Tab-separated table of C-alpha atoms in Angstrom:
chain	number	residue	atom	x	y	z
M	216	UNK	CA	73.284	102.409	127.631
M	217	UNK	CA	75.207	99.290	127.211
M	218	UNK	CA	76.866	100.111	123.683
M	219	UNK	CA	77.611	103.337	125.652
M	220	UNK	CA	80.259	101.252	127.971
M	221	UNK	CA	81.962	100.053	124.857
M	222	UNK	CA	82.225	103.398	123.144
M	223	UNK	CA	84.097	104.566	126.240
M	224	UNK	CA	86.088	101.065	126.262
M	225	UNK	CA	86.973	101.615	122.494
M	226	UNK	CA	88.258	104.975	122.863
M	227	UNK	CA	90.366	104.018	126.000
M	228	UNK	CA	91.753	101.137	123.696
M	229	UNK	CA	92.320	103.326	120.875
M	230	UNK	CA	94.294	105.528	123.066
M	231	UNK	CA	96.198	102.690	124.793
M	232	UNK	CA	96.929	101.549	120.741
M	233	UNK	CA	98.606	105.168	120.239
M	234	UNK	CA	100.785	104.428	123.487
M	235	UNK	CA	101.780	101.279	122.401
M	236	UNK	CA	102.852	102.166	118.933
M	237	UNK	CA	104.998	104.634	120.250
M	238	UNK	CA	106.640	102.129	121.924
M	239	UNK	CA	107.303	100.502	119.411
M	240	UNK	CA	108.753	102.752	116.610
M	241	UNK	CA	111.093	103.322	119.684
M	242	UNK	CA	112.412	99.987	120.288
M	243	UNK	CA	115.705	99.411	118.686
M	244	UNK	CA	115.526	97.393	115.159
M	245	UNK	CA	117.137	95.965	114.009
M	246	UNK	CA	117.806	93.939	117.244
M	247	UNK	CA	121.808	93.937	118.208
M	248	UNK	CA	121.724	92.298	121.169
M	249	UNK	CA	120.051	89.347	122.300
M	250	UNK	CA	118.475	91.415	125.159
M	251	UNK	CA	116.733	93.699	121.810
M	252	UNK	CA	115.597	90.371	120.756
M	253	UNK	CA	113.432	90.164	123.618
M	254	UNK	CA	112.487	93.259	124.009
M	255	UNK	CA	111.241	93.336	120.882
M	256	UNK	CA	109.181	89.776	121.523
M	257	UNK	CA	107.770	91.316	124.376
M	258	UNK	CA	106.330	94.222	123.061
M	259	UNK	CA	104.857	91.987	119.937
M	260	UNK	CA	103.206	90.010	122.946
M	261	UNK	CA	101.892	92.996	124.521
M	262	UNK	CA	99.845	94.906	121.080
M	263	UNK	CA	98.527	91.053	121.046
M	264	UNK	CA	97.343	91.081	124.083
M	265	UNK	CA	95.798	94.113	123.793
M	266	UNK	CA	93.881	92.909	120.573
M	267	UNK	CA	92.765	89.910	122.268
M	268	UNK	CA	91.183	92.278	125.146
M	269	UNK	CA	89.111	94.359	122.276
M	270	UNK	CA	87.850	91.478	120.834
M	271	UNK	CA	87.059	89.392	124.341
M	272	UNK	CA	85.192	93.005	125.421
M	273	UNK	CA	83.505	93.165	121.959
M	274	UNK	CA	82.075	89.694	122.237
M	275	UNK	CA	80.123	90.715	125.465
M	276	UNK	CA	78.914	93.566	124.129
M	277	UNK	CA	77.698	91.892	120.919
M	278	UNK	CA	76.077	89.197	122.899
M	279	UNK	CA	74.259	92.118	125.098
M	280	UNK	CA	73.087	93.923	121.513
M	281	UNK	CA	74.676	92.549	118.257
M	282	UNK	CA	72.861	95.115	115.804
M	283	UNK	CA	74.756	98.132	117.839
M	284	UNK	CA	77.885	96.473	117.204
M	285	UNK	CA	77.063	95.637	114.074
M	286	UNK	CA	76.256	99.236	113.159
M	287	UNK	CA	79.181	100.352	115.340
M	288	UNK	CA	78.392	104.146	116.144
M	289	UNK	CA	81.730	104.193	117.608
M	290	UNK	CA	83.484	104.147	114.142
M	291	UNK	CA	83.491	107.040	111.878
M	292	UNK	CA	81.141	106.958	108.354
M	293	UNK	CA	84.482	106.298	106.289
M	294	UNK	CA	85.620	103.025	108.908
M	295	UNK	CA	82.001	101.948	108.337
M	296	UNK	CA	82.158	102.272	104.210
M	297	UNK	CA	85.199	99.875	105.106
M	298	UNK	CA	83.626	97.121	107.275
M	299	UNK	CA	83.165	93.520	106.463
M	300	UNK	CA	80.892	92.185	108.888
M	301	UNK	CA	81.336	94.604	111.951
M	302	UNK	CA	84.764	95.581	111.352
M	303	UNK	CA	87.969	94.973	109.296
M	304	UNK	CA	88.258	92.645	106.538
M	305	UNK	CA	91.149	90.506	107.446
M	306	UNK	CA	92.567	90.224	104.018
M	307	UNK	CA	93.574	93.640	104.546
M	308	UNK	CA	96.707	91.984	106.761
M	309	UNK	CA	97.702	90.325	103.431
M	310	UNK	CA	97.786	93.868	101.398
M	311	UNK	CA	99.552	95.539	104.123
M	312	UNK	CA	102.198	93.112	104.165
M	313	UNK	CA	102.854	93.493	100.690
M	314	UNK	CA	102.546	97.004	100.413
M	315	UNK	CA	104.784	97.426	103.558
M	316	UNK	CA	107.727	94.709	101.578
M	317	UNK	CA	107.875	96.302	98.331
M	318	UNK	CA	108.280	100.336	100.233
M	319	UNK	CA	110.584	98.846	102.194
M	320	UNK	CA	112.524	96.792	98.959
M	321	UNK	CA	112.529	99.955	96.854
M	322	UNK	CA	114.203	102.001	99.260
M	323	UNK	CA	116.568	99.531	100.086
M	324	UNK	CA	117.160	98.160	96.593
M	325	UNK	CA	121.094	98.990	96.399
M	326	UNK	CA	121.756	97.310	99.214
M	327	UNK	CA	119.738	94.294	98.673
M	328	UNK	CA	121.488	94.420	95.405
M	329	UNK	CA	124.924	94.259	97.650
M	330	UNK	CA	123.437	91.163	99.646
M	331	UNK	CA	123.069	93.370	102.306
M	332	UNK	CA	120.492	91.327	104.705
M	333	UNK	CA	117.937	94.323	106.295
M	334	UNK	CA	116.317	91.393	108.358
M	335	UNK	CA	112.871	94.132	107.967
M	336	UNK	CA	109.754	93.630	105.827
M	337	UNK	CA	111.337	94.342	102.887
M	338	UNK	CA	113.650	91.425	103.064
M	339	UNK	CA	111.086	88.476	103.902
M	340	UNK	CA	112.683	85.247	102.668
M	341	UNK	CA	111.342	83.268	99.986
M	342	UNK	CA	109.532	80.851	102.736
M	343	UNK	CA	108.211	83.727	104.250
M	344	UNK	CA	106.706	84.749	101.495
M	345	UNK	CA	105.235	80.832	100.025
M	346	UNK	CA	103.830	80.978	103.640
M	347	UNK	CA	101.863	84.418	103.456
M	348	UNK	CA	100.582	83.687	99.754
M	349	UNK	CA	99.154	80.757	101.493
M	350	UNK	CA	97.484	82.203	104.167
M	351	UNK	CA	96.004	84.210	101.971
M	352	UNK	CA	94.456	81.946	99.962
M	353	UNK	CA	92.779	80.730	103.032
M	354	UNK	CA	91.985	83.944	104.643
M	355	UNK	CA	90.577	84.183	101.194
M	356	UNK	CA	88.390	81.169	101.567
M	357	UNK	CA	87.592	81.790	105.291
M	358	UNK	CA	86.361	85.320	104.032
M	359	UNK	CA	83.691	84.193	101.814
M	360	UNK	CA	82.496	81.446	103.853
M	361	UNK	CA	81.692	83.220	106.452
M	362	UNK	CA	80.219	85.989	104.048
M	363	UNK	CA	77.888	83.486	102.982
M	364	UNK	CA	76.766	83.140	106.199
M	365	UNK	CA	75.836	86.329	106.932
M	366	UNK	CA	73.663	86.265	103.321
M	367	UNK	CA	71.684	83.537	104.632
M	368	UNK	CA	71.140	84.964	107.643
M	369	UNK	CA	70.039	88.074	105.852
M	370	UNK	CA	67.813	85.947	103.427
M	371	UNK	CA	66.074	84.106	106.251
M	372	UNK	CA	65.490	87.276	108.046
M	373	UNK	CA	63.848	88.734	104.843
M	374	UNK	CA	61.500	85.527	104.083
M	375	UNK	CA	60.540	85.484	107.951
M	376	UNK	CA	59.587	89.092	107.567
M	377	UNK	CA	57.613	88.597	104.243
M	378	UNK	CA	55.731	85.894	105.386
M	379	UNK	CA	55.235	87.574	109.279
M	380	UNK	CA	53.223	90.270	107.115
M	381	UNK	CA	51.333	88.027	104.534
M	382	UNK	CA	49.638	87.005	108.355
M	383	UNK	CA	51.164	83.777	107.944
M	384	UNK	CA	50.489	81.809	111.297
M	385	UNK	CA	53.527	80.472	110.938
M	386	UNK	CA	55.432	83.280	110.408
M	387	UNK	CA	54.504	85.042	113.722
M	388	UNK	CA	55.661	82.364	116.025
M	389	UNK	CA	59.014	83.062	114.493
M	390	UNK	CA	61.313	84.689	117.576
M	391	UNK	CA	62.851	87.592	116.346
M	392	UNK	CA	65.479	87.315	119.016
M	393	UNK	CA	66.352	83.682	118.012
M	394	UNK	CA	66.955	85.226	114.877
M	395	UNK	CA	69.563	88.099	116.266
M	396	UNK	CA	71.397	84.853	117.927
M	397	UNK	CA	72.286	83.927	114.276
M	398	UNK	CA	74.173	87.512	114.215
M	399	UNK	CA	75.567	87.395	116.870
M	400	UNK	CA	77.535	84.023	115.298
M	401	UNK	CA	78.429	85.358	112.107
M	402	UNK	CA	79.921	88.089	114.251
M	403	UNK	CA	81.759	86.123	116.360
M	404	UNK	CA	83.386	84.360	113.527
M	405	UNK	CA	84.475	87.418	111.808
M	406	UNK	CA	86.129	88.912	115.343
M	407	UNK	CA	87.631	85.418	115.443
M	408	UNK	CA	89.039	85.325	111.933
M	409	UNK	CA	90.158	88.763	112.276
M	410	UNK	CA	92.268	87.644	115.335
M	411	UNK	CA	93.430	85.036	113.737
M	412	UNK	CA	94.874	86.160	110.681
M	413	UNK	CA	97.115	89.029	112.809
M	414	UNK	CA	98.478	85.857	115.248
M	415	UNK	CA	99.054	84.086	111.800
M	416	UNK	CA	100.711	86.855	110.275
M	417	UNK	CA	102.991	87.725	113.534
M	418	UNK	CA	103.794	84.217	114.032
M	419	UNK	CA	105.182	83.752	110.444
M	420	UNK	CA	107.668	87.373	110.910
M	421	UNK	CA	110.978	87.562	112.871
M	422	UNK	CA	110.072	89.625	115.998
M	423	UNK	CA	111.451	92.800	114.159
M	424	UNK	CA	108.926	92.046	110.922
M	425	UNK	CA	106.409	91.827	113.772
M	426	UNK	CA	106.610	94.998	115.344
M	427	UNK	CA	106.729	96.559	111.224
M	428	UNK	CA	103.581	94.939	110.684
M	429	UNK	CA	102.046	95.753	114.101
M	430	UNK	CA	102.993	99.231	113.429
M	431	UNK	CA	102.226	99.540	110.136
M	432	UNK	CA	98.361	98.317	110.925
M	433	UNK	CA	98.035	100.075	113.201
M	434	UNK	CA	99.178	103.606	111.286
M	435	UNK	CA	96.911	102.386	108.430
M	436	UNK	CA	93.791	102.271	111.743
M	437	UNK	CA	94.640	105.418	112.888
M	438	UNK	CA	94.874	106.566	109.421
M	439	UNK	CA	91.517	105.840	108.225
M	440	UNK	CA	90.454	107.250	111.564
M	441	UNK	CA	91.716	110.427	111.136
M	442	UNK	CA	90.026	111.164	107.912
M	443	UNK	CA	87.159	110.122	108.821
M	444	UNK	CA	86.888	112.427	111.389
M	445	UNK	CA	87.772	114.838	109.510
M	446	UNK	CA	85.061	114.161	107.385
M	447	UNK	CA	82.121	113.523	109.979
M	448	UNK	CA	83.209	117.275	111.252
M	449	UNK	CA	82.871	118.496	107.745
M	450	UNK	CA	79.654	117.203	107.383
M	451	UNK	CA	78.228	118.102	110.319
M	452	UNK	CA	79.586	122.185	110.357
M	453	UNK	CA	79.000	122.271	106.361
């Protein structure tokens, strides 16, 4: 029932995402006037604020039942081929940022070339870009540690389990629930590197880079979405 309540929460959300998006391709970049400026800081706060919301909401309902947000039968098969612990993998910012610079460079190369300054994505300044190879490397780092995690949680699940069979008296007085609480953690830390890494990545942009990024991962969510739709249906009506 409960994992019901966020199914209907994440397709509100999803919806609200769509909304906000189009918002934002319709804001004016780059920025002429100061009040732009703020516009465009505004909106930047707002798609935060709505990704802090999912994961605060997410948080209850994986303390309520972890393994259904762990499974999440909200996504389609193709976002769940794609998950890293319950949901994006947050080096996926760092690709997108990169991918999103050199579109943007190529298409602007002649006037780049002219010193024309685009003040976009595809014109991040040299600190810009020592700053986002950095964060990688620790988004990087983050990443596996907390992968780790999860594969000793796994392990100790396993070698409770083995031993809870073998009629070990030990074994039995082992909580399963205690166990889940473990989850639930390595969960948590995911959602809250995940989080992380987009403040990280809007914080080091101009407010215009921002909304490009913010845009652009969201397209790349709605995206993957899409297809995967597509290919649940297929499967389904063969």
């Amino acid at each position: 029932h409960h994992h019901m309540g966020f199914h209907r929460f994440y397709d509100t959300w999803f919806e609200q995402l769509h909304h906000l998006v189009h918002q934002l391709t319709k804001a004016p970049r780059p920025p002429a006037t100061q009040e732009d400026h703020h516009h465009l800081q505004a909106l930047v706060r707002k798609v935060m604020t709505h990704y802090d919301e999912f994961y605060r909401v997410k948080s209850l309902a994986a303390k309520h039942d972890v393994l259904s947000v762990f499974s999440a039968p909200w996504c389609t098969s193709l976002e769940r081929s794609l998950h890293w612990i319950a949901g994006w993998r947050p080096t996926t910012a760092f690709h997108l940022i990169y991918t999103e610079s050199s579109i943007l460079f190529e298409s602007r190369i002649v006037e780049i070339l002219r010193g024309l300054r685009t003040g976009d994505l595809g014109d991040l300044s040299p600190a810009q870009f020592s700053r986002v190879s950095e964060l990688q490397c620790e988004t990087v780092q983050e990443e596996n540690a907390i992968t780790d995690e999860l594969s000793q949680w796994q392990a100790c699940i396993t070698i409770s389990a083995v031993s809870v069979d073998a009629g070990d008296i030990v074994g039995t007085s082992v909580n399963v629930d205690a166990k889940i609480e473990g989850l639930v953690m390595v969960v948590a830390k995911a959602d809250e590197l995940r989080l992380k890494t987009i403040r990280r990545v809007v914080d080091l942009l101009t407010p215009q880079q921002a909304v490009e990024f913010l845009i652009a991962a969201a397209q790349l969510q709605f995206g993957i979405r899409g297809w995967g739709s597509d290919h649940d249906r297929q499967r389904e009506n063969p």
